[in-house]
Tab-separated table of C-alpha atoms in Angstrom:
chain	number	residue	atom	x	y	z
A	11	LEU	CA	-1.106	-2.341	0.835
A	12	LEU	CA	-3.055	-5.904	1.061
A	13	VAL	CA	-4.842	-4.935	4.326
A	14	LEU	CA	-6.029	-1.652	2.037
A	15	GLY	CA	-6.950	-3.561	-0.664
A	16	LEU	CA	-9.194	-5.913	0.897
A	17	GLY	CA	-10.389	-3.846	3.465
A	18	ARG	CA	-11.483	-1.649	0.144
A	19	VAL	CA	-13.394	-4.794	-1.104
A	20	ALA	CA	-15.187	-5.168	2.122
A	21	ALA	CA	-16.014	-1.276	2.420
A	22	VAL	CA	-17.478	-1.350	-1.320
A	23	ARG	CA	-19.973	-4.236	-0.529
A	24	ALA	CA	-20.924	-2.849	2.969
A	25	THR	CA	-21.752	0.510	1.438
A	26	ASN	CA	-22.906	-0.666	-1.966
A	27	TYR	CA	-20.591	1.798	-3.520
A	28	HIS	CA	-21.070	1.944	-7.421
A	29	GLU	CA	-17.648	0.266	-9.025
A	30	HIS	CA	-17.251	-0.442	-12.418
A	31	VAL	CA	-15.900	-3.852	-12.703
A	32	GLY	CA	-14.331	-3.304	-16.190
A	33	GLU	CA	-11.557	-1.745	-14.540
A	34	TYR	CA	-9.772	-4.267	-12.090
A	35	GLY	CA	-12.338	-6.868	-11.786
A	36	VAL	CA	-15.076	-7.969	-9.419
A	37	HIS	CA	-13.231	-8.313	-6.304
A	38	TRP	CA	-9.406	-6.695	-7.517
A	39	ASN	CA	-8.805	-3.190	-6.950
A	40	PHE	CA	-5.232	-1.196	-7.335
A	41	PHE	CA	-4.256	-1.552	-3.760
A	42	LEU	CA	-3.924	-5.180	-4.321
A	43	THR	CA	-1.997	-4.528	-7.878
A	44	MET	CA	0.536	-2.116	-5.972
A	45	ALA	CA	0.670	-4.885	-3.081
A	46	VAL	CA	2.030	-7.587	-5.508
A	47	VAL	CA	4.312	-4.976	-7.511
A	48	ALA	CA	5.629	-3.892	-4.065
A	49	ALA	CA	6.073	-7.373	-2.734
A	50	LEU	CA	8.166	-8.190	-5.715
A	51	GLY	CA	9.722	-4.829	-5.309
A	52	ASN	CA	10.947	-5.394	-2.100
A	53	ALA	CA	12.134	-9.623	-2.761
A	54	PHE	CA	14.101	-8.669	-5.677
A	55	HIS	CA	16.997	-6.217	-6.309
A	56	PRO	CA	18.329	-6.371	-9.321
A	57	PRO	CA	20.942	-3.298	-10.593
A	58	PRO	CA	19.722	-0.741	-12.223
A	59	LYS	CA	20.840	-1.604	-15.698
A	60	LEU	CA	19.369	-5.231	-15.325
A	61	CYS	CA	15.854	-3.300	-14.369
A	62	ALA	CA	15.878	-1.625	-17.324
A	63	ALA	CA	16.578	-4.833	-19.745
A	64	LEU	CA	14.243	-7.135	-17.363
A	65	GLY	CA	11.453	-4.632	-17.634
A	66	ALA	CA	11.862	-4.286	-21.468
A	67	ALA	CA	11.565	-7.971	-21.770
A	68	LEU	CA	8.829	-8.402	-19.435
A	69	LEU	CA	6.749	-5.716	-21.240
A	70	ALA	CA	7.633	-7.475	-24.762
A	71	LEU	CA	5.996	-10.706	-23.783
A	72	HIS	CA	3.465	-9.468	-22.258
A	73	GLN	CA	2.562	-7.365	-25.074
A	74	ALA	CA	3.179	-10.712	-27.176
A	75	ALA	CA	0.593	-12.416	-24.903
A	76	LEU	CA	-1.880	-9.840	-25.366
A	77	ALA	CA	-1.728	-9.531	-28.956
A	78	ARG	CA	-2.058	-13.723	-28.949
A	79	GLY	CA	-5.429	-13.443	-27.662
A	80	GLY	CA	-5.057	-11.878	-24.223
A	81	SER	CA	-6.388	-8.591	-24.958
A	82	GLU	CA	-9.608	-10.299	-26.267
A	83	PHE	CA	-9.897	-12.207	-23.136
A	84	VAL	CA	-9.320	-9.184	-20.834
A	85	MET	CA	-11.839	-6.789	-23.093
A	86	THR	CA	-14.777	-8.834	-23.317
A	87	SER	CA	-17.465	-8.459	-20.878
A	88	GLU	CA	-18.184	-12.004	-20.410
A	89	ARG	CA	-17.098	-13.400	-16.992
A	90	SER	CA	-18.504	-17.250	-16.787
A	91	GLY	CA	-16.376	-20.289	-17.398
A	92	GLY	CA	-13.444	-21.981	-15.135
A	93	ALA	CA	-13.296	-25.212	-14.404
A	94	THR	CA	-11.779	-24.763	-10.957
A	95	ALA	CA	-12.320	-21.973	-8.160
A	96	LEU	CA	-8.920	-20.551	-9.154
A	97	ALA	CA	-9.996	-20.193	-12.543
A	98	ARG	CA	-12.973	-18.574	-11.855
A	99	LEU	CA	-11.465	-16.073	-9.623
A	100	LEU	CA	-9.362	-15.150	-12.798
A	101	VAL	CA	-12.069	-14.840	-15.056
A	102	LEU	CA	-13.836	-12.731	-12.550
A	103	ASN	CA	-10.763	-10.381	-11.948
A	104	LYS	CA	-9.143	-10.818	-15.416
A	105	GLU	CA	-8.161	-7.171	-15.954
A	106	GLY	CA	-6.334	-6.760	-12.488
A	107	ILE	CA	-4.584	-10.159	-12.769
A	108	CYS	CA	-3.971	-10.050	-16.275
A	109	SER	CA	-2.555	-6.712	-16.431
A	110	LEU	CA	0.125	-7.235	-13.447
A	111	PRO	CA	2.736	-8.121	-15.905
A	112	GLY	CA	2.478	-4.377	-17.350
A	113	TYR	CA	2.640	-3.045	-14.125
A	114	VAL	CA	5.670	-4.715	-12.664
A	115	ALA	CA	7.347	-3.802	-15.904
A	116	LEU	CA	6.508	-0.232	-15.641
A	117	PHE	CA	8.013	-0.486	-11.988
A	118	LEU	CA	11.433	-1.735	-13.529
A	119	LEU	CA	11.646	0.527	-16.055
A	120	ALA	CA	10.753	3.300	-13.641
A	121	ARG	CA	13.242	2.155	-11.316
A	122	ALA	CA	16.156	2.134	-13.731
A	123	GLY	CA	15.058	5.711	-14.655
A	124	ALA	CA	15.211	6.752	-11.292
A	125	ALA	CA	18.545	5.289	-10.883
A	126	ALA	CA	19.790	7.234	-13.962
A	127	LEU	CA	18.430	10.328	-12.390
A	128	ARG	CA	19.911	9.891	-9.166
A	129	GLY	CA	23.225	9.018	-11.033
A	130	ALA	CA	23.114	12.456	-13.116
A	131	ALA	CA	22.483	14.667	-10.368
A	132	ALA	CA	25.408	12.989	-8.639
A	133	GLY	CA	28.000	15.622	-7.785
A	134	GLY	CA	25.956	18.621	-8.244
A	135	PRO	CA	23.633	20.967	-6.157
A	136	PRO	CA	21.282	18.773	-3.770
A	137	GLY	CA	17.964	17.979	-5.503
A	138	ARG	CA	19.202	19.729	-8.855
A	139	LEU	CA	19.908	18.434	-12.411
A	140	PRO	CA	22.647	19.773	-14.275
A	141	ALA	CA	21.643	21.261	-17.201
A	142	GLY	CA	22.755	18.608	-19.561
A	143	ALA	CA	21.042	16.046	-17.467
A	144	LEU	CA	17.695	18.317	-17.738
A	145	GLY	CA	17.872	18.377	-21.513
A	146	ARG	CA	18.534	14.946	-21.700
A	147	LEU	CA	15.513	14.280	-19.253
A	148	ALA	CA	13.066	16.319	-21.523
A	149	VAL	CA	14.471	14.458	-24.658
A	150	ALA	CA	13.466	11.180	-23.245
A	151	ALA	CA	10.096	12.476	-22.233
A	152	ALA	CA	9.632	13.419	-25.593
A	153	VAL	CA	10.790	10.072	-26.943
A	154	LEU	CA	8.410	8.163	-24.916
A	155	TRP	CA	5.650	10.567	-26.004
A	156	GLY	CA	6.208	9.355	-29.576
A	157	THR	CA	6.607	6.068	-28.458
A	158	ALA	CA	3.399	5.980	-26.771
A	159	VAL	CA	1.812	7.518	-29.913
A	160	LEU	CA	3.647	4.824	-32.468
A	161	LEU	CA	2.352	1.783	-30.239
A	162	ASP	CA	-1.184	3.278	-29.780
A	163	GLY	CA	-1.513	3.852	-33.345
A	164	LEU	CA	0.324	0.583	-34.971
A	165	LEU	CA	0.090	-2.041	-32.349
A	166	GLU	CA	-2.735	-1.494	-29.955
A	167	PRO	CA	-4.561	1.643	-28.186
A	168	VAL	CA	-3.605	2.479	-24.851
A	169	SER	CA	-5.288	0.534	-22.310
A	170	ARG	CA	-5.189	0.771	-18.555
A	171	ARG	CA	-7.153	-2.596	-18.181
A	172	SER	CA	-4.437	-4.561	-19.940
A	173	ALA	CA	-1.249	-2.274	-18.745
A	174	ASN	CA	0.096	-2.789	-22.585
A	175	ALA	CA	3.091	-1.642	-23.812
A	176	ALA	CA	1.255	1.839	-25.156
A	177	TYR	CA	0.129	2.368	-21.530
A	178	VAL	CA	3.380	1.879	-20.059
A	179	ALA	CA	5.048	4.101	-22.350
A	180	LEU	CA	2.477	6.777	-21.805
A	181	SER	CA	2.678	6.617	-17.820
A	182	LEU	CA	6.397	6.816	-18.519
A	183	ALA	CA	6.134	9.802	-20.790
A	184	PHE	CA	3.626	11.100	-17.803
A	185	GLY	CA	5.967	10.997	-15.107
A	186	LEU	CA	8.989	12.095	-16.816
A	187	SER	CA	7.266	15.440	-18.294
A	188	SER	CA	5.850	15.997	-14.627
A	189	LEU	CA	9.508	15.652	-13.323
A	190	THR	CA	10.895	17.831	-16.333
A	191	LEU	CA	8.281	21.059	-15.602
A	192	HIS	CA	9.201	20.676	-11.811
A	193	ALA	CA	12.787	20.876	-12.582
A	194	LEU	CA	12.406	23.544	-15.101
A	195	ALA	CA	10.053	25.605	-12.457
A	196	GLY	CA	12.715	25.233	-10.040
A	197	GLU	CA	15.276	26.426	-11.939
A	198	ALA	CA	12.997	29.599	-13.009
A	199	ALA	CA	12.265	30.168	-9.572
A	200	GLY	CA	16.278	29.710	-8.343
A	201	ALA	CA	15.000	27.020	-5.993
A	202	PRO	CA	17.892	25.394	-4.112
A	203	GLY	CA	16.331	21.808	-4.624
A	204	PRO	CA	13.326	20.338	-5.502
A	205	THR	CA	10.087	22.360	-5.424
A	206	PRO	CA	8.115	22.136	-2.014
A	207	LEU	CA	5.402	20.502	-3.823
A	208	LEU	CA	7.133	17.988	-5.284
A	209	GLU	CA	9.198	17.052	-2.135
A	210	ALA	CA	5.862	16.873	-0.244
A	211	PHE	CA	4.270	14.336	-2.325
A	212	ASN	CA	7.680	12.358	-2.581
A	213	ARG	CA	7.438	11.943	1.430
A	214	ARG	CA	3.641	11.600	1.427
A	215	GLY	CA	2.729	9.442	-1.512
A	216	LEU	CA	0.823	6.537	0.200
A	217	PRO	CA	-1.326	9.002	2.228
A	218	ALA	CA	-2.269	11.345	-0.667
A	219	PHE	CA	-2.968	8.406	-3.032
A	220	LEU	CA	-5.451	7.200	0.073
A	221	LEU	CA	-6.923	10.739	0.149
A	222	ALA	CA	-7.405	10.990	-3.709
A	223	ASN	CA	-9.451	7.720	-3.462
A	224	VAL	CA	-11.503	9.130	-0.775
A	225	PHE	CA	-12.212	12.204	-2.619
A	226	THR	CA	-12.940	10.165	-5.734
A	227	GLY	CA	-15.852	8.565	-3.813
A	228	ALA	CA	-16.813	11.591	-2.071
A	229	VAL	CA	-17.396	13.066	-5.622
A	230	ASN	CA	-19.209	10.399	-7.038
A	231	THR	CA	-21.458	9.825	-4.401
A	232	GLY	CA	-22.062	13.753	-4.133
A	233	PHE	CA	-22.412	14.818	-7.700
A	234	ASP	CA	-23.967	13.695	-10.919
A	235	THR	CA	-20.682	13.339	-12.612
A	236	LEU	CA	-21.793	11.819	-15.996
A	237	HIS	CA	-23.801	14.607	-16.787
A	238	ALA	CA	-21.791	17.245	-15.310
A	239	GLY	CA	-20.997	20.330	-17.631
A	240	ALA	CA	-17.608	21.313	-18.314
A	241	THR	CA	-17.698	24.284	-16.312
A	242	ALA	CA	-18.800	22.253	-13.324
A	243	ALA	CA	-16.449	19.558	-14.112
A	244	ALA	CA	-13.594	22.138	-14.180
A	245	GLY	CA	-14.598	23.396	-11.032
A	246	ILE	CA	-14.749	20.085	-9.083
A	247	VAL	CA	-11.371	18.811	-10.450
A	248	GLY	CA	-9.732	22.336	-9.552
A	249	VAL	CA	-11.044	22.000	-5.658
A	250	TYR	CA	-10.261	18.396	-5.808
A	251	LEU	CA	-6.542	19.090	-6.758
A	252	ALA	CA	-6.375	22.119	-4.648
A	253	ALA	CA	-7.374	20.237	-1.676
A	254	LEU	CA	-5.268	17.474	-2.403
A	255	CYS	CA	-2.057	19.506	-2.568
A	256	LEU	CA	-3.092	21.456	0.410
A	257	PHE	CA	-3.461	18.386	2.509
A	258	VAL	CA	0.061	17.125	1.227
A	259	ARG	CA	1.914	20.466	1.306
A	260	TRP	CA	0.432	21.703	4.909
A	261	PRO	CA	2.378	19.443	7.169
A	262	ALA	CA	5.721	20.388	5.244
A	263	SER	CA	5.316	23.975	5.935
A	264	ARG	CA	4.255	23.450	9.301
A	265	GLU	CA	7.669	21.529	10.071
A	266	SER	CA	9.773	24.310	8.125
A	267	GLY	CA	7.960	27.153	10.057
């Protein structure tokens, strides 16, 4: 991931590809964020219950720091200042670096949730959730949606740039909602396990993410996305998603065939 992150920096500079520095900074990108989170995840393996506590505590501290001037620092367009080279690097890449605690908290909370799901599925059919566990999953998703709305309205608007508490709650809500819908689809279809598409994405997450980045670059360079109409935008997104799903699912279908 570190190599991919540095390679992306070099590729963007070499191709003069348009990049909005307000997303992650001048040099930073999400591959570097994932590299840091993955390194911490591989270095520390706290128990699932402790993951939840650590994630919640880290997120609370991160949000407190944002409330005490961190958000203002991240959101302003000013990138000058810094008495040392390290300080200047922080200012240039403030979005990517300052959002790291939020993404680490998200990782810890997601790890705790994954362990809870595995525990709920233990003893049942492989890859299936009992009805009670599926209901609790849907309730948890609904609670997180409500939490995200409350945090957005009462504390601070959702911000991916700072990975604040509202953004973390929203990300978890999206993830649990997606799992709930896939589980319900599997139940409706009478599938013996996870839906094939979900299983394929589980196995090929990083290649899918890399290809999605390539598709995004191709769309941005090939189309005037800022002035695209609703119909054109829907068509581009539809083709984008269909191509990505086909890429992820096709090797699995060949293996099963």
